[in-house]
Amino acid sequence: MTEISRRTVLGTAALVAAAGAMAPAARAGGPRAGSMGTWPSRAKWRALDKQVGGRLITTSLPWVNATPQTFELLKNPFWNEEQPGALQSTGWYGAWTAAASPYAVRAQKTSDIVAAVNFARENNVKLVVKGTGHDYLGRNMAPDSLLVWTHDMRTITMHDAFVPQGAPTGTAPVHAMTVEAGTRWLEAYRAATLAGRFVSGGGCTSVGACGGFTFGSGFGSFSKRFGTGSGGIVQAEIVTADGKVRTVNEFSEPDLLFGVRGGGGGTYGIVSRVTLLTHPIPSTLGIITGSITANSDAAYRELIEKFVEFYPVGLDNWHWGESVAFGPNNEFGFRLTFLDMPEDQGKAVIERFVGQFRSRPDEFTVDPKFQFLEFKNLWNPDYWDSVDPDFITRDPRPEAPDYQYWWTGNQGELGAFWNGYQSRWISTDLMRSNPTEIAEAFYRASRLRSFIFQVNKGLSGEHPEARARDEKTALHPGCFDAAALVIMASSQQYKYPGIEGRKPSAKTARELGGDINRAMGFIKDVTPGAGTYSTEADFFLEDWQRNQWGSNYPRLLRIKRKYDPTNFFRVHHGVGSEEL
Ligand SMILES: Cc1cc2nc3c(=O)[nH]c(=O)nc-3n(C[C@H](O)[C@H](O)[C@H](O)COP(=O)(O)OP(=O)(O)OC[C@H]3O[C@@H](n4cnc5c(N)ncnc54)[C@H](O)[C@@H]3O)c2cc1C
């Protein structure tokens, strides 16, 4: 166990005490319309409670009957993650509404997960699994279900020479780390940094390192350099629908390995721990924020086309990550990173794009800002406090671990009721061959909605080492040629369905959701056949099998049928969910 996991365990102890105040779940048993049939008797729930060491708990949505203080706490992603019934999103118009499972197994070990799986299967109860509760599509919850809540499982182990179980003699060991199911990326990054290593994970500090992110591909700021979360999976321990604990790696259950390398969370089983490849820690990072603002629509249209032309020649390589943004106010926003590239060189690349607008001050206001840091400081809140305190928000609770923080920019995604959310990969070849058409579509979309062009969620320009790993995953093949993922989203923040005075507005949702449909329509028209990232896809996605996994879908479905022939694990638009 590393220093980080000890601190995590200490942090957890207080939370376990708080949740202990919940009524023993067995008390709430009895007749109930389960989502899949008759609800198990109290005696059965009591037996499960005993089997899991008294860790069967009741759950509720924390915003129901909440005090003003609770509504303040709901603005803290880490507090949310400590509540068994909380979710980071509260619903999606016309799609899903947050619900709490009557019961949860507060899993602390793999045998707790096995007990929950067997109980749900034998009693015909819908089973759901939640680590951090970040899912946009509501796949981490269901009414009248049993929840497996993995938050307490956060031990991290670093390995200098990891050899997968069952590997033939002579298999070269790798640097790796094993994280338990509830681990958040901030914890994984700290452990890796302390060991002088890097692990390829998500941008948001509070997203989980083992559930929806890693098994649904998972992109971080440096994916073009180190590849996807799924590509980094060396081994996983998975409880499948039959209640078996399987060790999955290239030599043992290789089919299932393909399934969980991008086939999606909550689909093939419940993962109790995963071992991820680590890399030597990068040396430096440049960050560009700020914007270019055009003072007329015509100037903005020109700027967009210049960017579309610039990306393939200037940014299409593994050094670059994060995003640029377009919007109705004629602003082009920077939130780009450059990894392991000298500061002058990174600035010079950006200057090639920016210079042409700087020389026309009557038409453009040009304001990029640069930061340059040693990479090891990236996940160190003390560093951010010393250079740019507004960049991060520290967890203000006195009992919170002192390293716990989130990027201030992620605050907007908390307590979100989604009006709409759509994404689409944009091919670099298309940008190169048809910049005018792409730029026109971007411009027309930008009149209706802001959107980001997230370069680290498209893998063209990916480092060859990372590409070799990602090609073994279930990722939609169209991502390999994609410059970026365009994401268009709209939400009503801190809105809680059913809570008087805090309900989301259906009218707003319809209007803003409609804008997204129209705006994305322009982009779809010029990118026929382009796929999308399954973890950040539209709830109403059409032809979702092809759009999310492309030619990999038939193989994913075969694996699903082999390991879960009754579709015991099923999530919205997950592999096999059409066969219900
Ligand atoms: C603020 C914010 C920032 C984000 N940033 C990024 C980003 O930088 N890059 C990116 O790629 N994505 C990002 N996402 C999307 C994120 O990857 C997905 O929401 C993902 O589903 C989260 O996974 P989780 O395990 O943390 O969340 P959860 O909601 O706990 O789980 C999500 C899904 O995974 C399944 N699951 C959870 N635990 C397990 C388990 N142990 N075994 C099997 N299945 C499990 C659940 O069934 C559910 O379907 C972000 C989301 C938010 C809200």
Coordinates of C-alpha atoms in Angstrom, one line a residue, residues 299-311 326 353 357 431 434-440 442-443:
A299 CA -14.2 37.7 -39.0
Y300 CA -15.2 34.8 -36.8
R301 CA -16.1 32.6 -39.8
E302 CA -12.6 33.3 -41.2
L303 CA -11.0 32.5 -37.8
I304 CA -12.8 29.1 -37.7
E305 CA -11.6 28.2 -41.2
K306 CA -8.0 29.2 -40.3
F307 CA -8.2 26.9 -37.3
V308 CA -9.6 24.0 -39.3
E309 CA -6.6 24.4 -41.7
F310 CA -4.1 24.9 -38.8
Y311 CA -5.0 21.8 -36.8
F326 CA -16.4 27.9 -30.3
F353 CA -2.0 30.5 -35.6
F357 CA -5.0 37.7 -35.9
M431 CA -10.4 18.8 -42.1
N434 CA -12.4 19.9 -47.0
P435 CA -11.7 22.7 -44.5
T436 CA -14.3 25.1 -46.0
E437 CA -17.2 22.7 -45.5
I438 CA -16.1 21.7 -42.0
A439 CA -15.6 25.4 -41.1
E440 CA -18.9 26.4 -42.4
F442 CA -18.7 24.7 -37.2
Y443 CA -19.7 28.3 -37.8

